JSON list of C-alpha atoms in Angstrom, two decimals:
[
{"chain": "A", "resi": 599, "resn": "MET", "atom": "CA", "xyz": [15.12, -1.21, -2.90]},
{"chain": "A", "resi": 600, "resn": "TRP", "atom": "CA", "xyz": [14.71, 0.29, -6.40]},
{"chain": "A", "resi": 601, "resn": "ARG", "atom": "CA", "xyz": [13.72, -3.07, -7.85]},
{"chain": "A", "resi": 602, "resn": "GLN", "atom": "CA", "xyz": [11.18, -3.50, -5.07]},
{"chain": "A", "resi": 603, "resn": "LEU", "atom": "CA", "xyz": [9.84, 0.01, -5.70]},
{"chain": "A", "resi": 604, "resn": "LEU", "atom": "CA", "xyz": [9.46, -0.76, -9.42]},
{"chain": "A", "resi": 605, "resn": "ARG", "atom": "CA", "xyz": [7.58, -3.97, -8.62]},
{"chain": "A", "resi": 606, "resn": "PHE", "atom": "CA", "xyz": [5.41, -2.10, -6.14]},
{"chain": "A", "resi": 607, "resn": "GLY", "atom": "CA", "xyz": [4.59, 0.48, -8.80]},
{"chain": "A", "resi": 608, "resn": "MET", "atom": "CA", "xyz": [3.69, -2.20, -11.33]},
{"chain": "A", "resi": 609, "resn": "VAL", "atom": "CA", "xyz": [1.32, -3.93, -8.92]},
{"chain": "A", "resi": 610, "resn": "GLY", "atom": "CA", "xyz": [-0.12, -0.56, -7.90]},
{"chain": "A", "resi": 611, "resn": "LEU", "atom": "CA", "xyz": [-0.79, 0.40, -11.50]},
{"chain": "A", "resi": 612, "resn": "LEU", "atom": "CA", "xyz": [-2.50, -2.94, -12.12]},
{"chain": "A", "resi": 613, "resn": "ALA", "atom": "CA", "xyz": [-4.65, -2.55, -9.00]},
{"chain": "A", "resi": 614, "resn": "THR", "atom": "CA", "xyz": [-5.54, 1.02, -9.98]},
{"chain": "A", "resi": 615, "resn": "PHE", "atom": "CA", "xyz": [-6.51, -0.14, -13.46]},
{"chain": "A", "resi": 616, "resn": "VAL", "atom": "CA", "xyz": [-8.67, -2.92, -11.99]},
{"chain": "A", "resi": 617, "resn": "HIS", "atom": "CA", "xyz": [-10.32, -0.43, -9.63]},
{"chain": "A", "resi": 618, "resn": "MET", "atom": "CA", "xyz": [-11.08, 2.06, -12.39]},
{"chain": "A", "resi": 619, "resn": "MET", "atom": "CA", "xyz": [-12.35, -0.50, -14.91]},
{"chain": "A", "resi": 620, "resn": "ILE", "atom": "CA", "xyz": [-14.61, -2.32, -12.47]},
{"chain": "A", "resi": 621, "resn": "GLY", "atom": "CA", "xyz": [-15.94, 0.95, -11.11]},
{"chain": "A", "resi": 622, "resn": "PHE", "atom": "CA", "xyz": [-16.56, 2.24, -14.63]},
{"chain": "A", "resi": 623, "resn": "LEU", "atom": "CA", "xyz": [-18.31, -0.95, -15.75]},
{"chain": "A", "resi": 624, "resn": "LEU", "atom": "CA", "xyz": [-20.52, -1.10, -12.65]},
{"chain": "A", "resi": 625, "resn": "ILE", "atom": "CA", "xyz": [-21.50, 2.56, -12.95]},
{"chain": "A", "resi": 626, "resn": "GLN", "atom": "CA", "xyz": [-22.30, 2.01, -16.62]},
{"chain": "A", "resi": 627, "resn": "SER", "atom": "CA", "xyz": [-24.46, -0.93, -15.52]},
{"chain": "A", "resi": 628, "resn": "THR", "atom": "CA", "xyz": [-26.50, 1.54, -13.40]},
{"chain": "A", "resi": 629, "resn": "TRP", "atom": "CA", "xyz": [-24.92, 0.74, -10.05]},
{"chain": "A", "resi": 630, "resn": "HIS", "atom": "CA", "xyz": [-24.85, 3.61, -7.58]},
{"chain": "A", "resi": 631, "resn": "PRO", "atom": "CA", "xyz": [-21.37, 5.22, -7.85]},
{"chain": "A", "resi": 632, "resn": "LEU", "atom": "CA", "xyz": [-20.55, 4.87, -4.14]},
{"chain": "A", "resi": 633, "resn": "LEU", "atom": "CA", "xyz": [-21.48, 1.19, -4.11]},
{"chain": "A", "resi": 634, "resn": "ALA", "atom": "CA", "xyz": [-19.62, 0.60, -7.38]},
{"chain": "A", "resi": 635, "resn": "ASN", "atom": "CA", "xyz": [-16.54, 2.33, -5.98]},
{"chain": "A", "resi": 636, "resn": "LEU", "atom": "CA", "xyz": [-16.66, 0.29, -2.78]},
{"chain": "A", "resi": 637, "resn": "LEU", "atom": "CA", "xyz": [-16.83, -3.01, -4.67]},
{"chain": "A", "resi": 638, "resn": "ALA", "atom": "CA", "xyz": [-14.14, -1.87, -7.12]},
{"chain": "A", "resi": 639, "resn": "PHE", "atom": "CA", "xyz": [-11.86, -0.80, -4.24]},
{"chain": "A", "resi": 640, "resn": "THR", "atom": "CA", "xyz": [-12.38, -4.16, -2.51]},
{"chain": "A", "resi": 641, "resn": "ILE", "atom": "CA", "xyz": [-11.50, -6.16, -5.62]},
{"chain": "A", "resi": 642, "resn": "ALA", "atom": "CA", "xyz": [-8.51, -3.92, -6.35]},
{"chain": "A", "resi": 643, "resn": "PHE", "atom": "CA", "xyz": [-7.36, -4.36, -2.74]},
{"chain": "A", "resi": 644, "resn": "VAL", "atom": "CA", "xyz": [-7.31, -8.16, -3.21]},
{"chain": "A", "resi": 645, "resn": "VAL", "atom": "CA", "xyz": [-5.34, -7.77, -6.48]},
{"chain": "A", "resi": 646, "resn": "SER", "atom": "CA", "xyz": [-2.94, -5.39, -4.74]},
{"chain": "A", "resi": 647, "resn": "PHE", "atom": "CA", "xyz": [-2.42, -7.60, -1.69]},
{"chain": "A", "resi": 648, "resn": "ILE", "atom": "CA", "xyz": [-1.80, -10.75, -3.71]},
{"chain": "A", "resi": 649, "resn": "GLY", "atom": "CA", "xyz": [0.55, -8.87, -6.04]},
{"chain": "A", "resi": 650, "resn": "HIS", "atom": "CA", "xyz": [2.53, -7.28, -3.24]},
{"chain": "A", "resi": 651, "resn": "LEU", "atom": "CA", "xyz": [2.75, -10.48, -1.20]},
{"chain": "A", "resi": 652, "resn": "GLY", "atom": "CA", "xyz": [3.78, -12.66, -4.14]},
{"chain": "A", "resi": 653, "resn": "PHE", "atom": "CA", "xyz": [5.72, -10.18, -6.28]},
{"chain": "A", "resi": 654, "resn": "SER", "atom": "CA", "xyz": [6.67, -6.82, -4.72]},
{"chain": "A", "resi": 655, "resn": "PHE", "atom": "CA", "xyz": [7.72, -8.23, -1.35]},
{"chain": "A", "resi": 656, "resn": "ALA", "atom": "CA", "xyz": [8.19, -11.90, -2.31]},
{"chain": "A", "resi": 657, "resn": "ASP", "atom": "CA", "xyz": [11.65, -11.93, -0.73]},
{"chain": "A", "resi": 658, "resn": "GLN", "atom": "CA", "xyz": [10.23, -10.99, 2.67]},
{"chain": "A", "resi": 659, "resn": "GLU", "atom": "CA", "xyz": [9.52, -13.88, 5.00]},
{"chain": "A", "resi": 660, "resn": "VAL", "atom": "CA", "xyz": [6.13, -12.77, 6.27]},
{"chain": "A", "resi": 661, "resn": "SER", "atom": "CA", "xyz": [2.95, -14.76, 6.77]},
{"chain": "A", "resi": 662, "resn": "ALA", "atom": "CA", "xyz": [-0.03, -13.86, 4.62]},
{"chain": "A", "resi": 663, "resn": "SER", "atom": "CA", "xyz": [-2.32, -13.56, 7.64]},
{"chain": "A", "resi": 664, "resn": "SER", "atom": "CA", "xyz": [0.05, -11.17, 9.41]},
{"chain": "A", "resi": 665, "resn": "ALA", "atom": "CA", "xyz": [0.53, -9.04, 6.31]},
{"chain": "A", "resi": 666, "resn": "LEU", "atom": "CA", "xyz": [-3.18, -8.99, 5.40]},
{"chain": "A", "resi": 667, "resn": "TRP", "atom": "CA", "xyz": [-4.48, -6.99, 8.34]},
{"chain": "A", "resi": 668, "resn": "LYS", "atom": "CA", "xyz": [-1.47, -4.69, 8.27]},
{"chain": "A", "resi": 669, "resn": "PHE", "atom": "CA", "xyz": [-1.80, -4.05, 4.54]},
{"chain": "A", "resi": 670, "resn": "ALA", "atom": "CA", "xyz": [-5.54, -3.43, 4.94]},
{"chain": "A", "resi": 671, "resn": "LEU", "atom": "CA", "xyz": [-4.71, -0.72, 7.45]},
{"chain": "A", "resi": 672, "resn": "VAL", "atom": "CA", "xyz": [-2.00, 0.66, 5.16]},
{"chain": "A", "resi": 673, "resn": "ALA", "atom": "CA", "xyz": [-4.47, 0.77, 2.24]},
{"chain": "A", "resi": 674, "resn": "LEU", "atom": "CA", "xyz": [-7.03, 2.63, 4.33]},
{"chain": "A", "resi": 675, "resn": "ILE", "atom": "CA", "xyz": [-4.41, 5.09, 5.59]},
{"chain": "A", "resi": 676, "resn": "GLY", "atom": "CA", "xyz": [-3.23, 5.65, 2.02]},
{"chain": "A", "resi": 677, "resn": "PHE", "atom": "CA", "xyz": [-6.79, 6.20, 0.79]},
{"chain": "A", "resi": 678, "resn": "ALA", "atom": "CA", "xyz": [-7.54, 8.68, 3.60]},
{"chain": "A", "resi": 679, "resn": "PHE", "atom": "CA", "xyz": [-4.24, 10.51, 3.02]},
{"chain": "A", "resi": 680, "resn": "ASN", "atom": "CA", "xyz": [-5.01, 10.72, -0.70]},
{"chain": "A", "resi": 681, "resn": "GLU", "atom": "CA", "xyz": [-8.48, 12.16, -0.07]},
{"chain": "A", "resi": 682, "resn": "VAL", "atom": "CA", "xyz": [-7.33, 14.72, 2.52]},
{"chain": "A", "resi": 683, "resn": "LEU", "atom": "CA", "xyz": [-4.42, 15.89, 0.38]},
{"chain": "A", "resi": 684, "resn": "LEU", "atom": "CA", "xyz": [-6.66, 16.12, -2.68]},
{"chain": "A", "resi": 685, "resn": "ILE", "atom": "CA", "xyz": [-9.19, 18.22, -0.77]},
{"chain": "A", "resi": 686, "resn": "MET", "atom": "CA", "xyz": [-6.40, 20.52, 0.42]},
{"chain": "A", "resi": 687, "resn": "LEU", "atom": "CA", "xyz": [-4.91, 20.91, -3.06]},
{"chain": "A", "resi": 688, "resn": "LEU", "atom": "CA", "xyz": [-8.31, 21.56, -4.63]},
{"chain": "A", "resi": 689, "resn": "SER", "atom": "CA", "xyz": [-9.17, 24.15, -1.99]},
{"chain": "A", "resi": 690, "resn": "GLU", "atom": "CA", "xyz": [-5.90, 26.01, -2.65]},
{"chain": "A", "resi": 691, "resn": "GLY", "atom": "CA", "xyz": [-6.86, 26.25, -6.31]},
{"chain": "A", "resi": 692, "resn": "GLU", "atom": "CA", "xyz": [-3.27, 26.74, -7.50]},
{"chain": "A", "resi": 693, "resn": "LEU", "atom": "CA", "xyz": [-3.15, 23.44, -9.40]},
{"chain": "A", "resi": 694, "resn": "SER", "atom": "CA", "xyz": [-5.63, 22.06, -11.89]},
{"chain": "A", "resi": 695, "resn": "ASP", "atom": "CA", "xyz": [-7.94, 19.28, -10.74]},
{"chain": "A", "resi": 696, "resn": "THR", "atom": "CA", "xyz": [-5.99, 16.73, -12.77]},
{"chain": "A", "resi": 697, "resn": "VAL", "atom": "CA", "xyz": [-2.59, 17.82, -11.44]},
{"chain": "A", "resi": 698, "resn": "SER", "atom": "CA", "xyz": [-3.99, 17.84, -7.90]},
{"chain": "A", "resi": 699, "resn": "LEU", "atom": "CA", "xyz": [-5.21, 14.28, -8.39]},
{"chain": "A", "resi": 700, "resn": "TRP", "atom": "CA", "xyz": [-1.81, 13.18, -9.72]},
{"chain": "A", "resi": 701, "resn": "VAL", "atom": "CA", "xyz": [0.01, 14.83, -6.81]},
{"chain": "A", "resi": 702, "resn": "SER", "atom": "CA", "xyz": [-2.28, 13.37, -4.14]},
{"chain": "A", "resi": 703, "resn": "THR", "atom": "CA", "xyz": [-2.27, 9.90, -5.70]},
{"chain": "A", "resi": 704, "resn": "GLY", "atom": "CA", "xyz": [1.51, 9.90, -6.18]},
{"chain": "A", "resi": 705, "resn": "SER", "atom": "CA", "xyz": [2.08, 11.08, -2.62]},
{"chain": "A", "resi": 706, "resn": "ALA", "atom": "CA", "xyz": [-0.25, 8.40, -1.27]},
{"chain": "A", "resi": 707, "resn": "ALA", "atom": "CA", "xyz": [1.62, 5.77, -3.31]},
{"chain": "A", "resi": 708, "resn": "VAL", "atom": "CA", "xyz": [4.93, 6.83, -1.73]},
{"chain": "A", "resi": 709, "resn": "LEU", "atom": "CA", "xyz": [3.39, 6.68, 1.75]},
{"chain": "A", "resi": 710, "resn": "THR", "atom": "CA", "xyz": [1.83, 3.28, 1.02]},
{"chain": "A", "resi": 711, "resn": "PHE", "atom": "CA", "xyz": [5.13, 1.90, -0.27]},
{"chain": "A", "resi": 712, "resn": "ALA", "atom": "CA", "xyz": [7.00, 3.10, 2.82]},
{"chain": "A", "resi": 713, "resn": "LEU", "atom": "CA", "xyz": [4.43, 1.67, 5.24]},
{"chain": "A", "resi": 714, "resn": "SER", "atom": "CA", "xyz": [4.24, -1.60, 3.29]},
{"chain": "A", "resi": 715, "resn": "ARG", "atom": "CA", "xyz": [8.00, -2.03, 3.17]},
{"chain": "A", "resi": 716, "resn": "LEU", "atom": "CA", "xyz": [8.73, -0.96, 6.73]},
{"chain": "A", "resi": 717, "resn": "TRP", "atom": "CA", "xyz": [5.73, -2.52, 8.46]},
{"chain": "A", "resi": 718, "resn": "ALA", "atom": "CA", "xyz": [3.08, -4.52, 6.59]},
{"chain": "A", "resi": 719, "resn": "PHE", "atom": "CA", "xyz": [5.41, -6.86, 4.66]},
{"chain": "A", "resi": 720, "resn": "ARG", "atom": "CA", "xyz": [8.45, -6.59, 6.90]},
{"chain": "A", "resi": 721, "resn": "THR", "atom": "CA", "xyz": [10.26, -9.77, 7.86]},
{"chain": "A", "resi": 722, "resn": "PRO", "atom": "CA", "xyz": [9.80, -10.34, 11.59]},
{"chain": "A", "resi": 723, "resn": "HIS", "atom": "CA", "xyz": [12.95, -10.31, 13.71]},
{"chain": "A", "resi": 724, "resn": "LYS", "atom": "CA", "xyz": [13.86, -13.70, 15.10]},
{"chain": "A", "resi": 725, "resn": "ALA", "atom": "CA", "xyz": [14.67, -14.11, 18.78]},
{"chain": "A", "resi": 726, "resn": "GLY", "atom": "CA", "xyz": [18.14, -15.30, 19.61]},
{"chain": "A", "resi": 727, "resn": "GLY", "atom": "CA", "xyz": [19.75, -13.55, 16.64]},
{"chain": "A", "resi": 728, "resn": "PRO", "atom": "CA", "xyz": [23.14, -11.89, 16.67]},
{"chain": "A", "resi": 729, "resn": "VAL", "atom": "CA", "xyz": [21.79, -8.84, 18.53]},
{"chain": "A", "resi": 730, "resn": "ASP", "atom": "CA", "xyz": [20.85, -10.84, 21.63]},
{"chain": "A", "resi": 731, "resn": "LEU", "atom": "CA", "xyz": [23.76, -11.46, 23.96]},
{"chain": "A", "resi": 732, "resn": "GLU", "atom": "CA", "xyz": [23.69, -13.86, 26.87]},
{"chain": "A", "resi": 733, "resn": "PRO", "atom": "CA", "xyz": [24.09, -12.14, 30.25]},
{"chain": "A", "resi": 734, "resn": "SER", "atom": "CA", "xyz": [27.21, -14.21, 31.00]},
{"chain": "A", "resi": 735, "resn": "ALA", "atom": "CA", "xyz": [28.92, -12.92, 27.86]},
{"chain": "A", "resi": 736, "resn": "ASN", "atom": "CA", "xyz": [28.62, -9.36, 29.12]},
{"chain": "A", "resi": 737, "resn": "LEU", "atom": "CA", "xyz": [30.23, -10.26, 32.44]},
{"chain": "A", "resi": 738, "resn": "THR", "atom": "CA", "xyz": [33.35, -11.79, 30.90]},
{"chain": "A", "resi": 739, "resn": "ASN", "atom": "CA", "xyz": [33.99, -8.68, 28.79]},
{"chain": "A", "resi": 740, "resn": "GLN", "atom": "CA", "xyz": [34.08, -6.32, 31.79]}
]
């Protein structure tokens, strides 16, 4: 799990860098900040998804189409969690703006990793595995 967490962090840092650089460049090119952020988030999402599917969770046997919609939901949940926590921390006023941002972003990353690992990129269980017992097998053991 630690290796997977490290890989997840590396992909996350790359996606964050892509998001920030594209957003910065678009804003500097006179794009409206909200539109620039939306496009930057979308491109960073693609980088993140491809990185997590092919690197962070490469050992998971999950289809790209199944993981895509789940990871999109995970990304949106993580973004919303980050924003809500940031608003709460800023309203408390006990931490600086920068520390509040680091805490909210770090917390959202942990949540996103957990949801990605346990749901979005999880290997589906196969029917007929060792957990399934035939009804006749239960009768002979009684």
